[in-house]
Coordinates of C-alpha atoms in Angstrom, one line a residue:
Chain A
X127 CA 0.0 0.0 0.0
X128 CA 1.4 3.4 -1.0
X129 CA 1.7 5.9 2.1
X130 CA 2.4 9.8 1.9
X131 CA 3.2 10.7 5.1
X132 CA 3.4 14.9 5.5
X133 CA 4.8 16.3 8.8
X134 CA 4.0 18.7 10.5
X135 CA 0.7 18.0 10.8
X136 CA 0.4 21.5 12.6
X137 CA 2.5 24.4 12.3
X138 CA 1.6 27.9 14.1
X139 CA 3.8 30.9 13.0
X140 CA 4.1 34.2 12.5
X141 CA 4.2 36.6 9.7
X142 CA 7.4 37.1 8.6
X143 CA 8.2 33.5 9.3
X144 CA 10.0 30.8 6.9
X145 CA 8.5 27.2 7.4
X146 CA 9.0 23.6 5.3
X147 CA 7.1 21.1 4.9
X148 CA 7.9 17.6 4.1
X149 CA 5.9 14.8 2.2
X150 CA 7.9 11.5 2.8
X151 CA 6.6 7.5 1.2
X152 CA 8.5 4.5 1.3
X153 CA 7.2 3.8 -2.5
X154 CA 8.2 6.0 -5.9
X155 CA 5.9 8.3 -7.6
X156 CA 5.4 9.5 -11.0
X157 CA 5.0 13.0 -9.8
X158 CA 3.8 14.8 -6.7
X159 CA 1.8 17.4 -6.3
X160 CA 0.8 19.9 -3.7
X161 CA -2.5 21.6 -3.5
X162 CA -3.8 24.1 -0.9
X163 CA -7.6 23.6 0.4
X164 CA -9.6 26.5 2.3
X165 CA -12.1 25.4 4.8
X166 CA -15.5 24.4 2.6
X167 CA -14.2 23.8 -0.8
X168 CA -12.1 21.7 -2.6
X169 CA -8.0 21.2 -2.6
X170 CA -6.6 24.0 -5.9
X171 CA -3.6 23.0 -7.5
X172 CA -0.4 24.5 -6.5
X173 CA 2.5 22.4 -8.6
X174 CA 3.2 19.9 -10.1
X175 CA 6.8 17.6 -9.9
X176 CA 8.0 15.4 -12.3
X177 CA 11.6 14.6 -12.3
X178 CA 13.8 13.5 -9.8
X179 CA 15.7 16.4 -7.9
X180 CA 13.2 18.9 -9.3
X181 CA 13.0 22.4 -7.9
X182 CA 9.9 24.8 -8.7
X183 CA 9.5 28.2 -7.6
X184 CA 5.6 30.1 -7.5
X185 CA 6.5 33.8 -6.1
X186 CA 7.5 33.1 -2.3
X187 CA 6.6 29.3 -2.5
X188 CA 10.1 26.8 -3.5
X189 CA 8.7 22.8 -4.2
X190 CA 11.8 20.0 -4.4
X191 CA 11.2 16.5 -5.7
X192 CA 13.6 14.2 -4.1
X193 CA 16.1 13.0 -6.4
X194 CA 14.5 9.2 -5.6
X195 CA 10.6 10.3 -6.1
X196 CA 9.9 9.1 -3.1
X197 CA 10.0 12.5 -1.2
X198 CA 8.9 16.5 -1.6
X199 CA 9.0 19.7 -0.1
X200 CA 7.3 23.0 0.3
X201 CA 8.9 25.7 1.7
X202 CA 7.4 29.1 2.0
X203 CA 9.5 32.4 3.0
X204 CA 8.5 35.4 4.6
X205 CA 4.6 33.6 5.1
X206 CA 1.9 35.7 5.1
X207 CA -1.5 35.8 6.8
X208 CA -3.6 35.0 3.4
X209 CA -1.0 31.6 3.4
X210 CA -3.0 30.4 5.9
X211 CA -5.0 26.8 4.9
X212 CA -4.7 23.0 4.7
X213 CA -1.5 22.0 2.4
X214 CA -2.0 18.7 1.1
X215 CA 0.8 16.8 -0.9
X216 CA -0.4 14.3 -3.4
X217 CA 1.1 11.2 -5.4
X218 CA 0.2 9.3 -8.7
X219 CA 1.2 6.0 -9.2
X220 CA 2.0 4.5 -12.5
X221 CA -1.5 3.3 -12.8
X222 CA -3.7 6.8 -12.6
X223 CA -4.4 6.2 -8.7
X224 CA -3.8 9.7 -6.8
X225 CA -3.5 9.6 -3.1
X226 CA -3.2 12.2 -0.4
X227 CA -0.8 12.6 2.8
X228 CA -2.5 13.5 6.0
X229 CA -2.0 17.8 5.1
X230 CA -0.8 20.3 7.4
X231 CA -2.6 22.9 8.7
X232 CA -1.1 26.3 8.5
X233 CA -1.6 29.2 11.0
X234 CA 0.4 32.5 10.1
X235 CA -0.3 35.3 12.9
X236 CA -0.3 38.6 12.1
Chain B
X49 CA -20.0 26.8 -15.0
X50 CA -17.8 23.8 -16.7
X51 CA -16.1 22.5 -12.6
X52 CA -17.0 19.7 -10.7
X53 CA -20.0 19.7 -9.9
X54 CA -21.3 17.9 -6.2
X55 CA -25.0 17.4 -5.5
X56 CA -26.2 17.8 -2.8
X57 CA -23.8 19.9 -1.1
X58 CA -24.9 19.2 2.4
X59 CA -27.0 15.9 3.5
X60 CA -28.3 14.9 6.9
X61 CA -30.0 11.5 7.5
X62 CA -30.8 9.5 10.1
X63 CA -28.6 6.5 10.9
X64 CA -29.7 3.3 9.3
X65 CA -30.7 5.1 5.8
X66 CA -29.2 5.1 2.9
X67 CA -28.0 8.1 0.6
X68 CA -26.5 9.1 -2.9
X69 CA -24.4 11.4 -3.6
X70 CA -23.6 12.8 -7.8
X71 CA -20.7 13.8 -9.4
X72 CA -20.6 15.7 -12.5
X73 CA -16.8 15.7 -13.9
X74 CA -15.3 18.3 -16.2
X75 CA -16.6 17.1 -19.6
X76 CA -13.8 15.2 -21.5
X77 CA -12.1 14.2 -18.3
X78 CA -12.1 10.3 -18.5
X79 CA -10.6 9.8 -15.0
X80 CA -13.2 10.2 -11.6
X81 CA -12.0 9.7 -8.0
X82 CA -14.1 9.9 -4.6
X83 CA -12.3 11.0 -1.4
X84 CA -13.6 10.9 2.1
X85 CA -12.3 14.1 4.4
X86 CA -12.6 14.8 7.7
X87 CA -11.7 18.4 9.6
X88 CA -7.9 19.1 9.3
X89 CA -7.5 16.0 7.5
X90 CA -6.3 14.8 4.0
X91 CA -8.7 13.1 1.3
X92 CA -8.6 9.5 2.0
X93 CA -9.3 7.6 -1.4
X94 CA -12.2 5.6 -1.6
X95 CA -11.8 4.5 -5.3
X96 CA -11.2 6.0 -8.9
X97 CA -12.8 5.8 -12.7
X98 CA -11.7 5.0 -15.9
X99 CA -14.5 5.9 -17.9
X100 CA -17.3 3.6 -17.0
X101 CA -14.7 1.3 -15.5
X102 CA -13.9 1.4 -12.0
X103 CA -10.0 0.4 -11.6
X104 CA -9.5 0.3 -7.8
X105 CA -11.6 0.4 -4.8
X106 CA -10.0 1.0 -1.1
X107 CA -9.7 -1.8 1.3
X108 CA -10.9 0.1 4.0
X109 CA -13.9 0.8 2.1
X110 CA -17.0 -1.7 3.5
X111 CA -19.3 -4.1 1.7
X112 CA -22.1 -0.3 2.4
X113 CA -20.0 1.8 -0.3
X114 CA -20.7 1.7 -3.9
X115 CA -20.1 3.9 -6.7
X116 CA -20.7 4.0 -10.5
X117 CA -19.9 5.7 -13.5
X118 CA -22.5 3.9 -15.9
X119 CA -22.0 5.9 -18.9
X120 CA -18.5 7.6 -18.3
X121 CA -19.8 11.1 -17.6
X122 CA -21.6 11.4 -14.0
X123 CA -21.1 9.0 -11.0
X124 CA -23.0 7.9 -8.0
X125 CA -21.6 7.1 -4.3
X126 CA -23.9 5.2 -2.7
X127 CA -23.7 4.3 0.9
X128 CA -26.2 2.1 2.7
X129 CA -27.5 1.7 6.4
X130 CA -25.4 4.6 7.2
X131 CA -23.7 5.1 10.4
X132 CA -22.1 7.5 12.7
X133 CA -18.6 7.3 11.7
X134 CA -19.7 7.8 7.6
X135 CA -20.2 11.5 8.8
X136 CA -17.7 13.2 6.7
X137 CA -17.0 15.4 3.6
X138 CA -17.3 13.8 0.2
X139 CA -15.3 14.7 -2.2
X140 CA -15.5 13.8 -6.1
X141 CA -12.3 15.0 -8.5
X142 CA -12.0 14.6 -12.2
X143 CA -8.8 15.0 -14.6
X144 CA -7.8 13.8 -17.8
X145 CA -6.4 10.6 -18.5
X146 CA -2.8 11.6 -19.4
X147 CA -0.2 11.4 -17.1
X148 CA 0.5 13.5 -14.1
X149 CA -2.5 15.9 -15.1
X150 CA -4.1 18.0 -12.3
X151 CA -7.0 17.0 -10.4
X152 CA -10.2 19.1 -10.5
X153 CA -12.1 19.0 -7.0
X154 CA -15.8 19.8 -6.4
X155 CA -17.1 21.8 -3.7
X156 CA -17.7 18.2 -2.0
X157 CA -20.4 16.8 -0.3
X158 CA -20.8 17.4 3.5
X159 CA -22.3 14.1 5.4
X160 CA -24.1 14.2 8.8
X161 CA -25.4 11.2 10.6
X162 CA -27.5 11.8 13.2

């Protein structure tokens, strides 16, 4: 069975901040994604990661594929009160399934 | 509005009954999943579409859940004799087949048991 496990599962900062959060599996992915989800509606895409050792920036957000596919990050700088929400990391295997780690909730304090 | 669309978006029934819940995909979109989410929680995967054919169905899912895709487009989660712990947010996503696509989420389906 293919696990994502994401840690923290909490994290409480405040503005200004920098945080990571990691998305770890004992099994390889085709890509990993990471989506954000505000309370009441649906996860929204973030990125997209493909290839081993992949870095992807979106303004003050930096995604790394492990160079193995197994792991990813999301590190924010500088966070923000609107970065506030549920993170969710995401894997697809070979065969189309998609599965979710656990998220982390995300608190930034004025 | 061409999203995911979730109907109903909020359901309470009685333990013991049975409900449906309908998922309208993004046309085109031959791949279909259902989640179940609780508060602060990630979307665990029930089971996934390919087309009309339904490729994988979760373990932890019991013998009460069923879902459908009898034409390809819409599906149908079905759960019977519902219980307490089925109280949850359902959530239907669609993408296109090719690899690595993003997924498209409805607005889900919020579950109370009472």
């Amino acid at each position: 069975t293919q696990l994502l496990e994401q840690s923290p599962q909490f994290l409480s900062i405040q503005e200004g901040e920098n945080l990571t959060v990691y998305c770890n599996s004992s099994s390889v992915f085709s890509s990993l994604q990471w989506y954000r989800q505000e309370p009441g509606e649906g996860p929204v895409l973030l990125v997209t990661v493909v290839t081993g050792g992949e870095v992807k920036k979106l303004k003050r957000l930096t995604f790394q594929f492990g160079d193995a596919r197994k792991d990813s990050s999301l590190h924010i700088t500088a966070a923000q009160t609107g970065d506030t929400g549920l993170y969710l990391c995401a894997g697809h295997n070979q065969g189309g399934k998609l599965i979710f780690g656990q998220g982390t909730e995300l608190s930034v304090k004025p | 509005d061409t999203g995911v669309s979730q109907d109903p978006r909020h359901k309470i029934t009685k333990r013991g009954q049975n409900v449906t819940f309908r998922c309208d995909p993004i046309s085109e979109h031959n791949r279909l999943y259902w989640y179940r989410q609780t508060l602060g929680q990630g979307p665990e995967f029930l089971t996934y579409f390919q087309n009309e054919a339904q490729l994988e169905k979760s373990r932890l899912l019991s013998d009460r859940f069923s879902a459908e895709r009898p034409k390809g487009s819409f599906s149908t989660l079905e759960i019977q004799r519902t219980e307490q712990g089925d109280s949850a947010m359902y959530l239907c996503a669609s993408r296109p087949g090719t690899s690595n696509t993003e997924a498209f989420f409805g607005q889900g389906t919020r579950l109370t048991v009472v």
